[in-house]
Coordinates of N, CA and C in Angstrom, one line a residue:
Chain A
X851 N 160.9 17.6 66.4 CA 162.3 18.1 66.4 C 162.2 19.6 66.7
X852 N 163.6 20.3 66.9 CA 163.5 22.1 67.5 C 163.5 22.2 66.5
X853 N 163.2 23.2 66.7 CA 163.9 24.6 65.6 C 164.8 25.6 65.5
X854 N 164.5 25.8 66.8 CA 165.4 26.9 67.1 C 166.6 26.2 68.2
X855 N 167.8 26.6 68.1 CA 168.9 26.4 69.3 C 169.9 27.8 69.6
X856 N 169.7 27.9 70.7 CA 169.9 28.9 71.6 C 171.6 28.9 71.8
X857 N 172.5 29.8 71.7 CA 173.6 29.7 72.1 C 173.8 31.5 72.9
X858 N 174.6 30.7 74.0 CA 175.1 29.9 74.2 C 174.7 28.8 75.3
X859 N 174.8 27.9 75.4 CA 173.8 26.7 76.2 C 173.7 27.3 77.9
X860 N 174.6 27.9 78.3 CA 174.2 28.6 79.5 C 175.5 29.6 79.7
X861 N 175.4 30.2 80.7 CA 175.4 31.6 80.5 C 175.4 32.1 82.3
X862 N 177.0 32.7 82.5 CA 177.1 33.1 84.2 C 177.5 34.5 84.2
X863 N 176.9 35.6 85.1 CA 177.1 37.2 85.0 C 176.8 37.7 86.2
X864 N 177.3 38.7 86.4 CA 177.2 39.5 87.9 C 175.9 40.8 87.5
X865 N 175.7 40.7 88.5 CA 174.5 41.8 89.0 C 175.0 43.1 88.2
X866 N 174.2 43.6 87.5 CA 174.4 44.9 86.4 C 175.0 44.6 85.1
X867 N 175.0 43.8 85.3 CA 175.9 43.0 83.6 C 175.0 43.0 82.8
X868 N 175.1 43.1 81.3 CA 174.2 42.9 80.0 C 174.6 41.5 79.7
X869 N 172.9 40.5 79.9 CA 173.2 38.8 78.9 C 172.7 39.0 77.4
X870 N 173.6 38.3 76.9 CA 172.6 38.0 75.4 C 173.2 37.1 74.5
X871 N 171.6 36.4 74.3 CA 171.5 35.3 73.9 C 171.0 34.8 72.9
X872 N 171.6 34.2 72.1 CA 171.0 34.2 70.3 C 170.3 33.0 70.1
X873 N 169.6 33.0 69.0 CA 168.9 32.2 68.8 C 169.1 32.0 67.0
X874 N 168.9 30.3 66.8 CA 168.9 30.1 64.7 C 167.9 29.8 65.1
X875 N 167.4 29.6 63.3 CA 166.1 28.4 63.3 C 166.3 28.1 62.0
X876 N 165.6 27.5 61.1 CA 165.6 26.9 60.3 C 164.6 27.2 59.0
X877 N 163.7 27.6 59.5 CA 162.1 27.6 58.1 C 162.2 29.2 58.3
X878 N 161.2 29.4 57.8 CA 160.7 31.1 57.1 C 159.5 30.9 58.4
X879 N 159.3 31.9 59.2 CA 158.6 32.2 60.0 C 157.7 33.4 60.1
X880 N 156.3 33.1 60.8 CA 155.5 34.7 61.0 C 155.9 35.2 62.3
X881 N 156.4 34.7 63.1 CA 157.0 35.7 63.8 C 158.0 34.5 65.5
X882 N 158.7 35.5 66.0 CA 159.5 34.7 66.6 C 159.2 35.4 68.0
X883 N 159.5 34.2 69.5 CA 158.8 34.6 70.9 C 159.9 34.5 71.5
X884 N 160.2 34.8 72.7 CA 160.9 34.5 74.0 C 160.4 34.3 75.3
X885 N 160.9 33.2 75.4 CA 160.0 32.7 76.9 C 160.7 32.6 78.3
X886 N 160.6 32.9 78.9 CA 161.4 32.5 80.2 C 160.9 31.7 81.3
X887 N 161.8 30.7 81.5 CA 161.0 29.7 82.6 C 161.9 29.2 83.6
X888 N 161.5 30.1 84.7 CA 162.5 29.5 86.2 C 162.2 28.2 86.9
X889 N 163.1 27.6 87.3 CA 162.9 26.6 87.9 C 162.0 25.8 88.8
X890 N 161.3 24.6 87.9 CA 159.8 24.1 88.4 C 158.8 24.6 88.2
X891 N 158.6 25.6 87.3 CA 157.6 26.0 87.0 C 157.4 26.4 84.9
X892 N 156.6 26.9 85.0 CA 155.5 26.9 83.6 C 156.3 28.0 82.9
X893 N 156.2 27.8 81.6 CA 157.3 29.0 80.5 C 156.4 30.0 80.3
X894 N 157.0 31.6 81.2 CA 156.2 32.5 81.0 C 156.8 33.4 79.4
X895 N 155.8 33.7 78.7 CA 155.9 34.6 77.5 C 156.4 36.1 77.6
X896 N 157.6 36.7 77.0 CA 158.4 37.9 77.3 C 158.3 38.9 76.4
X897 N 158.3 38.5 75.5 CA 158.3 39.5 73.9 C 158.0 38.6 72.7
X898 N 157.2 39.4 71.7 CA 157.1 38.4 70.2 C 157.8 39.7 69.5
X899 N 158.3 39.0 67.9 CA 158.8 39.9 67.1 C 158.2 39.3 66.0
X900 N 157.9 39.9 65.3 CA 157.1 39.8 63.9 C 158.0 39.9 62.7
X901 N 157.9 38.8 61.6 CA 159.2 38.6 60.8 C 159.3 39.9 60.0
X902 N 158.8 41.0 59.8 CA 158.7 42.0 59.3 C 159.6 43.2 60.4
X903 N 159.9 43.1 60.9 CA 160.2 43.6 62.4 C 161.8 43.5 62.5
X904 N 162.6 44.4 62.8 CA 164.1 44.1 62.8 C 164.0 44.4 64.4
X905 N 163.8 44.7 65.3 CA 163.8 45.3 66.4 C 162.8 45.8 67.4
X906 N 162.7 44.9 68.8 CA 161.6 45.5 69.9 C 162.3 45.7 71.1
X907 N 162.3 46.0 71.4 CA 162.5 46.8 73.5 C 161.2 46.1 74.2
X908 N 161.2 45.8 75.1 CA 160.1 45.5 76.4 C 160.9 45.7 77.7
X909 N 160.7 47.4 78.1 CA 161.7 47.8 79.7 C 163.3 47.3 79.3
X910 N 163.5 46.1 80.2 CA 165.2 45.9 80.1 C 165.4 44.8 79.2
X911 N 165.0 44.6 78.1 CA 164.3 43.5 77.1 C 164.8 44.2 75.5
X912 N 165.6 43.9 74.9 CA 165.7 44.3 73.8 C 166.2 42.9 72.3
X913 N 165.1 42.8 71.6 CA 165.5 41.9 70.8 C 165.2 42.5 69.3
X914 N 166.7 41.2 68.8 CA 166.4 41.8 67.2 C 166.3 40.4 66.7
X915 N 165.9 40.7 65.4 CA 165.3 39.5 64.4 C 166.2 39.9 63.0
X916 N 166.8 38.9 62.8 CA 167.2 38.7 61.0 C 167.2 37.6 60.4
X917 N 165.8 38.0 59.7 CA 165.5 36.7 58.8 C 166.2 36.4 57.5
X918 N 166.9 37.3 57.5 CA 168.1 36.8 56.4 C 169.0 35.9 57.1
X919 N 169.3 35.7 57.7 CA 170.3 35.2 58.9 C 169.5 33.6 59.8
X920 N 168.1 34.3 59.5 CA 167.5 33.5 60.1 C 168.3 33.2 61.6
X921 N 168.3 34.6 62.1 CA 168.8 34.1 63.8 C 168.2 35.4 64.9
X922 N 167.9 35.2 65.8 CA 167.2 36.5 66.9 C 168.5 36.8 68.0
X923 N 168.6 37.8 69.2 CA 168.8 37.7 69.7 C 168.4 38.5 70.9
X924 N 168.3 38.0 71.8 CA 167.7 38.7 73.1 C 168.8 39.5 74.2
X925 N 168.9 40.4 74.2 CA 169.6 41.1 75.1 C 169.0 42.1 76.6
X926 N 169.3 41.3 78.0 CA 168.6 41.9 79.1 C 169.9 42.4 79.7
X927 N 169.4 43.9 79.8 CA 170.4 44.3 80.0 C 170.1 44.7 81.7
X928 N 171.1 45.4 82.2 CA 171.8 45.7 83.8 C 170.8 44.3 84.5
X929 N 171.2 43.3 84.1 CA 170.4 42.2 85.1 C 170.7 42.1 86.2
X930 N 169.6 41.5 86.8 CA 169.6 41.3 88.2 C 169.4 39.7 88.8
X931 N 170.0 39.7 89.7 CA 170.2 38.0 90.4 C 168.3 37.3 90.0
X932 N 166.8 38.6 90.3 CA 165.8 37.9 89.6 C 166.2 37.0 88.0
X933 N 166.7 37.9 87.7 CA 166.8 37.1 85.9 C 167.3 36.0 85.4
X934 N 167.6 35.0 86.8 CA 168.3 34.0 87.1 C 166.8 32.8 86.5
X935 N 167.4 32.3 85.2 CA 166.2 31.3 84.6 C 166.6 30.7 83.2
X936 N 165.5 30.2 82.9 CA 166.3 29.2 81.2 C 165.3 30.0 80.5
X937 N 166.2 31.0 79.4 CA 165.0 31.8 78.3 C 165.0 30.6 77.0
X938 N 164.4 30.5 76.1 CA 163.6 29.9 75.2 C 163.0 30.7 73.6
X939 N 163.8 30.6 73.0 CA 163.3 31.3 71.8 C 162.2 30.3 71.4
X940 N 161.0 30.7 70.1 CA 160.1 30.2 69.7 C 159.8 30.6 68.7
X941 N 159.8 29.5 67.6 CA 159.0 30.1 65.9 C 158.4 29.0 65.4
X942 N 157.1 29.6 64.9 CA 155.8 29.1 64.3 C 156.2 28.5 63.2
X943 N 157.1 28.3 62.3 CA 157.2 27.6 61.0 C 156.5 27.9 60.3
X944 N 155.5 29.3 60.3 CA 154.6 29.5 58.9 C 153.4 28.4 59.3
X945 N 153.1 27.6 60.6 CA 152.2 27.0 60.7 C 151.6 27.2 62.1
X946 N 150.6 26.7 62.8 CA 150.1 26.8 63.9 C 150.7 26.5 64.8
X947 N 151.7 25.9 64.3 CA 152.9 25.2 65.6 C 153.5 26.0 66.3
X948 N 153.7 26.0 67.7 CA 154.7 27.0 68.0 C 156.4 26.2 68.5
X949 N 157.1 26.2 67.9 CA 158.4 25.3 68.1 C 159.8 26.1 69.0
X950 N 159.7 24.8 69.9 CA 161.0 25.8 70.8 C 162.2 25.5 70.8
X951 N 163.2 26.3 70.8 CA 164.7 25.7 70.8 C 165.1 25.4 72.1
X952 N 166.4 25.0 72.3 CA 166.7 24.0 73.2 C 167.0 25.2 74.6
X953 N 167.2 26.4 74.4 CA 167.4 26.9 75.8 C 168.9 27.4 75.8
X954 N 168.7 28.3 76.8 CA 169.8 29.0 77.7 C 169.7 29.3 79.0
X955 N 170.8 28.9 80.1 CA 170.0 28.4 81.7 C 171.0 30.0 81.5
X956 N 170.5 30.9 81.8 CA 170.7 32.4 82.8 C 171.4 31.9 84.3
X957 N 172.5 32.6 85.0 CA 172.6 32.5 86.0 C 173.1 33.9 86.4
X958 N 172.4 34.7 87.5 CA 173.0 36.3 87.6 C 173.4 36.0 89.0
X959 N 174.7 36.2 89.2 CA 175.3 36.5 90.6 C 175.3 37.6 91.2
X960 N 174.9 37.6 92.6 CA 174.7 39.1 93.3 C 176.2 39.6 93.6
Chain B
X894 N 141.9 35.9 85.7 CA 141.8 34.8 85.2 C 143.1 33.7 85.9
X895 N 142.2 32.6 86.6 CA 143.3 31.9 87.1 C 144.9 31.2 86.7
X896 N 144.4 31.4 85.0 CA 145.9 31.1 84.1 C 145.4 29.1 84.0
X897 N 146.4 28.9 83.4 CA 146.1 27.9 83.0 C 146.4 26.5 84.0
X898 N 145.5 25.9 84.2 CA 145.5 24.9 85.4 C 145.7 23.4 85.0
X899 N 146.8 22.7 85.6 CA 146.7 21.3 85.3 C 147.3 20.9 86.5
X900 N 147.1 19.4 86.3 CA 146.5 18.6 87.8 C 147.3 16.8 87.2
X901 N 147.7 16.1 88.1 CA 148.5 16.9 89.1 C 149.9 17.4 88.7
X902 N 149.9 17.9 89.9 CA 151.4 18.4 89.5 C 152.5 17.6 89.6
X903 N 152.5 16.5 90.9 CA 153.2 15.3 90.7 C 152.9 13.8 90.4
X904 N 153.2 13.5 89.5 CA 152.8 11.7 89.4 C 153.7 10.8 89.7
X905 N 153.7 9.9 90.4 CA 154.8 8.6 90.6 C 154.6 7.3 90.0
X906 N 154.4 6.9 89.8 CA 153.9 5.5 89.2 C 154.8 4.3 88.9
X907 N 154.2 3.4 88.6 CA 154.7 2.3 88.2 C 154.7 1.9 86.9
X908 N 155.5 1.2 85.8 CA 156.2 1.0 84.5 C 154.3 -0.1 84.8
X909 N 153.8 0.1 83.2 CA 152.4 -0.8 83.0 C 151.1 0.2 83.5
X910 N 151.5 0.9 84.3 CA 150.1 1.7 85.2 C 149.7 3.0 84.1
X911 N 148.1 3.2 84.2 CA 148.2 4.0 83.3 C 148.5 5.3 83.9
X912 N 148.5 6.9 83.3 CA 148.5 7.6 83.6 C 147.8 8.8 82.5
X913 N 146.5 9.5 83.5 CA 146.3 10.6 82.6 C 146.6 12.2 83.2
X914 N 146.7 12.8 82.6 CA 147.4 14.5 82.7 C 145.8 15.5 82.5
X915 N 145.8 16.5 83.5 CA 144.6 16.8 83.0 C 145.0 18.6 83.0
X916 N 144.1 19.1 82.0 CA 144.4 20.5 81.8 C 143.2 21.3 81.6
X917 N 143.3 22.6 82.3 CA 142.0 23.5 81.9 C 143.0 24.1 81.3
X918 N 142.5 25.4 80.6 CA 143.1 26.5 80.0 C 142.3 27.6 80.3
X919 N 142.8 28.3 79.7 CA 142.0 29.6 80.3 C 140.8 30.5 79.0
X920 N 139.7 30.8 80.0 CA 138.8 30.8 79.3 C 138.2 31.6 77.9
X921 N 138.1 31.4 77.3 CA 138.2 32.1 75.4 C 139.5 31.9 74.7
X922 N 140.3 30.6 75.0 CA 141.6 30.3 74.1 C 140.8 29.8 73.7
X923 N 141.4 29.5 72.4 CA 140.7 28.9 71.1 C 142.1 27.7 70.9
X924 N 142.9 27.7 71.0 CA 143.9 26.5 70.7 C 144.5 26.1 72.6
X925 N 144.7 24.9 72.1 CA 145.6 24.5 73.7 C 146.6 22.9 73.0
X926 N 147.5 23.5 74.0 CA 149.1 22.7 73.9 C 149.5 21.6 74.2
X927 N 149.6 20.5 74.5 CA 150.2 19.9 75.1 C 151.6 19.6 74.9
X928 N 152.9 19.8 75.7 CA 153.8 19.6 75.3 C 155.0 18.8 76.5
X929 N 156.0 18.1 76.0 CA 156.4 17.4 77.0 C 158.2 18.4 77.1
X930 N 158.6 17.6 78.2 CA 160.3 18.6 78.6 C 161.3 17.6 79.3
X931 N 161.9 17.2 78.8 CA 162.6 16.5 78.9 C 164.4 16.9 79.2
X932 N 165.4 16.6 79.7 CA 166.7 17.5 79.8 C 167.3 17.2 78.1
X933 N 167.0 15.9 78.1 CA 167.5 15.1 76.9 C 167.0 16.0 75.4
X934 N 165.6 15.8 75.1 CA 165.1 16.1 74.3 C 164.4 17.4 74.4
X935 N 164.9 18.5 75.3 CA 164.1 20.1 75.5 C 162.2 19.7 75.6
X936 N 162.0 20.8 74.9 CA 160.5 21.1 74.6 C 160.2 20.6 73.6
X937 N 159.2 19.5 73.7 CA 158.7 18.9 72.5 C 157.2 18.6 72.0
X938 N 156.5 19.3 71.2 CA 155.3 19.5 71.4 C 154.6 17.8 70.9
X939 N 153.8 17.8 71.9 CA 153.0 16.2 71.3 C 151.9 16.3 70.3
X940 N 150.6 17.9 70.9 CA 149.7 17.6 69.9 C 149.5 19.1 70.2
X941 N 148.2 19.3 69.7 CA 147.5 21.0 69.8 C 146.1 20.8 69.2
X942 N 145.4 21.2 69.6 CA 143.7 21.6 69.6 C 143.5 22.8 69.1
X943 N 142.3 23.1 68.3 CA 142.0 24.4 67.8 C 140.5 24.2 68.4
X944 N 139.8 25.0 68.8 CA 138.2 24.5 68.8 C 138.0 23.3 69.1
X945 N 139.0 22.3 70.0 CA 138.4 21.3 70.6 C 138.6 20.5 69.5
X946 N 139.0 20.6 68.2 CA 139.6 19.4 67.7 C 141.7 19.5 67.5
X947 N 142.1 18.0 67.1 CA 143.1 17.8 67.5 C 144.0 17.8 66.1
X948 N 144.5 19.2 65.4 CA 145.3 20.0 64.6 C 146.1 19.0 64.2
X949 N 147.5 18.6 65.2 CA 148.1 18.0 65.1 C 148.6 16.8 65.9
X950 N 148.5 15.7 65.5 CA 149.5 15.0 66.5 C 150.4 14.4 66.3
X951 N 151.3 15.0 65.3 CA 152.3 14.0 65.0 C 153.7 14.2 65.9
X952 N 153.2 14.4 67.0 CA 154.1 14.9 68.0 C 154.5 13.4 69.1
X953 N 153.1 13.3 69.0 CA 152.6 12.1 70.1 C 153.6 10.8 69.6
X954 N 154.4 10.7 70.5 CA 155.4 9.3 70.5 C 154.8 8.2 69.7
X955 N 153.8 7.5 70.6 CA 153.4 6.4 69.8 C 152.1 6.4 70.5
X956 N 151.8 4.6 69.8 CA 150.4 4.7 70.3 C 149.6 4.5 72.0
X957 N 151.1 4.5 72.6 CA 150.4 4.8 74.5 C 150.3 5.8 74.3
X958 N 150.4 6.8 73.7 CA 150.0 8.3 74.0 C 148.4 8.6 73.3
X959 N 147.5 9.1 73.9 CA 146.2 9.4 73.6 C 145.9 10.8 74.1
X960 N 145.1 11.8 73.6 CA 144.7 13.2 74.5 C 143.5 13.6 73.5
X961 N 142.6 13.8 74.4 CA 141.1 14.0 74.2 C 140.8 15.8 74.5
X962 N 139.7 16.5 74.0 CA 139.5 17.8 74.8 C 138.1 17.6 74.6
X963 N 137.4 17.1 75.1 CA 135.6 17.2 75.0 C 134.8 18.0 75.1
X964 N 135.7 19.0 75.7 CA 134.8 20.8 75.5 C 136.1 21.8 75.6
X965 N 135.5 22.9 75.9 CA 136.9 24.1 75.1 C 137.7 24.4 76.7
X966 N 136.5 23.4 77.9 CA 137.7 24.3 79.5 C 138.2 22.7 79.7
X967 N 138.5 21.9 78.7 CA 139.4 20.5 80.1 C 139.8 19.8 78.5
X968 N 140.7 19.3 79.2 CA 142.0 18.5 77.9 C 142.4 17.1 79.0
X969 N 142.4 16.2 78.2 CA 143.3 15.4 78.7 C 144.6 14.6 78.2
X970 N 145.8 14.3 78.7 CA 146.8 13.6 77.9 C 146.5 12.3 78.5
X971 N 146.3 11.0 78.3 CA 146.9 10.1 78.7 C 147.7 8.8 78.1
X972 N 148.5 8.1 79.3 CA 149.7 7.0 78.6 C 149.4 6.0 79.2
X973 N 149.0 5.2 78.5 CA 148.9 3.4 78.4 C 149.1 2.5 78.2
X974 N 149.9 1.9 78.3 CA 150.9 1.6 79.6 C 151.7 2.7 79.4
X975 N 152.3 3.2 80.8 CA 153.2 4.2 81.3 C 154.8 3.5 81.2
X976 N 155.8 3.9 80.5 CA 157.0 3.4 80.3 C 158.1 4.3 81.2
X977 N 158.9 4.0 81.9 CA 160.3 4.9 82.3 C 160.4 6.3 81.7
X978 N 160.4 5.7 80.0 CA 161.1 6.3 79.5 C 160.2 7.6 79.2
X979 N 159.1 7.6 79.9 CA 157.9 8.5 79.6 C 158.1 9.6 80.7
X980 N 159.1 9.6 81.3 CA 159.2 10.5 82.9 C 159.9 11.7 82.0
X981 N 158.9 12.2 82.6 CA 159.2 13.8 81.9 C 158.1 15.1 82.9
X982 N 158.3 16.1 82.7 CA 157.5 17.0 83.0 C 156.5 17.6 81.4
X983 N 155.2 17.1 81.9 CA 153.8 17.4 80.7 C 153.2 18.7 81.1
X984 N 153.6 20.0 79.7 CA 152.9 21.2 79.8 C 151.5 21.4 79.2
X985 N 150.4 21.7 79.3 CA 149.4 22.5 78.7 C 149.5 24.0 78.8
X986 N 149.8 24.3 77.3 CA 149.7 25.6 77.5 C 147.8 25.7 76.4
X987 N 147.7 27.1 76.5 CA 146.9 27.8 75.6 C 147.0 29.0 75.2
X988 N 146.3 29.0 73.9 CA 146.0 30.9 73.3 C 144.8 31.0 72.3
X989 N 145.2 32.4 72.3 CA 144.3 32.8 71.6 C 144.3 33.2 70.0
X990 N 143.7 32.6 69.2 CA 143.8 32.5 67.9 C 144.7 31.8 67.3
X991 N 145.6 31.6 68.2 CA 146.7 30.6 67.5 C 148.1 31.0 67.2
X992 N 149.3 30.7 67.1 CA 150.4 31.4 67.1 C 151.1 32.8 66.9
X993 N 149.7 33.1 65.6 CA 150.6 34.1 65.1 C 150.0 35.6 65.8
X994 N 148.8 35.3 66.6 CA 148.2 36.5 67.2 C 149.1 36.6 68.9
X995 N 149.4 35.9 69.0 CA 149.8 36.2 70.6 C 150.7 35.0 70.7
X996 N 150.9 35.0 72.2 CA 151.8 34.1 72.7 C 150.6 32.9 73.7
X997 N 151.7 31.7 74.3 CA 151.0 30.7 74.9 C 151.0 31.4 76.1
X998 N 150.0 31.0 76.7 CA 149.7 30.8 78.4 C 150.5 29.2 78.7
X999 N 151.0 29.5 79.4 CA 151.4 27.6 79.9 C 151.1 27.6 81.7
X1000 N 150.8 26.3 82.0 CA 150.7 25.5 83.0 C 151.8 25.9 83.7
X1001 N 151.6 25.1 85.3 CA 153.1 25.1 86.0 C 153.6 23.1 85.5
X1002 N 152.8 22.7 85.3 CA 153.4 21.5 84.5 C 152.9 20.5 85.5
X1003 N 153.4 18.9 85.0 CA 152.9 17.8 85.7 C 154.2 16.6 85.2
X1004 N 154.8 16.9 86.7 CA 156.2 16.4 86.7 C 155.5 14.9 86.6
X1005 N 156.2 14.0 85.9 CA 155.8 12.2 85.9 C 157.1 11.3 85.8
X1006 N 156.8 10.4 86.8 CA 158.2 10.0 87.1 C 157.2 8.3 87.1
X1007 N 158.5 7.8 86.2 CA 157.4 6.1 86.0 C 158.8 5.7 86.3
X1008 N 158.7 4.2 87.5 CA 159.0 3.5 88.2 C 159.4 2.3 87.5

């Protein structure tokens, strides 16, 4: 079963626009991922946050974590038609598992 | 490091025929993934290795599903008899230490389409 589900299920924006995309989950986690994976190919790893952690930046990459809330969200800002892909939150459950929610398909129009 | 390698990338087959999925990972992960993707059911992890033994599998559908890793560079998934309902794209990912230290390396996948 996920854990995490991504809202909103997809997601359409012009060239320089800020997306963002949240993420629930469910259990008490050591820390939460974002993955992005374009079409036909393999889920590349973007940023982790650590449940201790309210906030990281990575360049145009900014995500926060509330584990009171138990929900993340990823915000890429001034996007570009590259950033056109399905991002993927991820949390370990406190176990070796790494569990993914169901996705957000990105689409950036030039 | 060439990243993580699995073979093939496309399978076609026929409903009864077996099919196995094969994966390297990349070298000094200590855990490796196998996970399936479906439109229906997302990302759904089947099993995971630590050191070449098999952590979890209560992921693995049923009992056509089998995956071996006999040393720490090659994994295998395989399904016996191969069902329709098994067409999916199969990831191997890997890492290092295990979740809470880093993130996965994943595959480009092994799209499987049963006939």
């Amino acid at each position: 079963s996920q854990q995490g589900e991504e809202d909103p299920q997809a997601l359409s924006i012009q060239e320089g626009e800020n997306a963002t995309m949240n993420c629930s989950y469910k259990t008490s986690i050591n820390n939460l991922q974002w993955y992005r994976q374009n079409s036909g190919r393999g889920l590349v790893h973007l940023i982790l946050i650590r449940s201790n952690e309210r906030e990281k930046h990575s360049g145009r990459l900014r995500v926060t974590l509330d584990t009171s809330k138990k929900s993340s969200s990823l915000l890429i800002t001034a996007s570009r038609a590259a950033d056109t892909a399905s991002y993927f939150c991820a949390t370990d459950d406190n176990t070796d598992k790494l569990i993914f929610g169901t996705g957000t398909r990105l689409q950036v129009f030039p | 490091d060439a990243g993580v390698i699995q073979s093939p990338r496309h399978e076609v087959t026929e409903m009864g025929q077996e099919v196995t999925l094969r994966c390297k990972p990349i070298s000094g992960h200590d855990y490796l993934f196998w996970y399936r993707q479906t439109m229906m059911r997302g990302l759904e992890l089947l099993i995971y290795f630590n050191n070449n033994v098999p952590i979890d599998d209560s992921g693995m559908p049923e009992d056509r599903f089998s995956a071996k890793m006999p040393n720490a560079s090659f994994s295998t998934l395989k399904i016996q008899p191969s069902e329709p309902r098994d067409s999916a794209v199969y990831f191997c990912a890997s890492s290092r230490l295990g979740r809470s230290a880093g993130e996965l390396f994943f595959g480009e996948g092994s799209r499987l389409t049963v006939l």
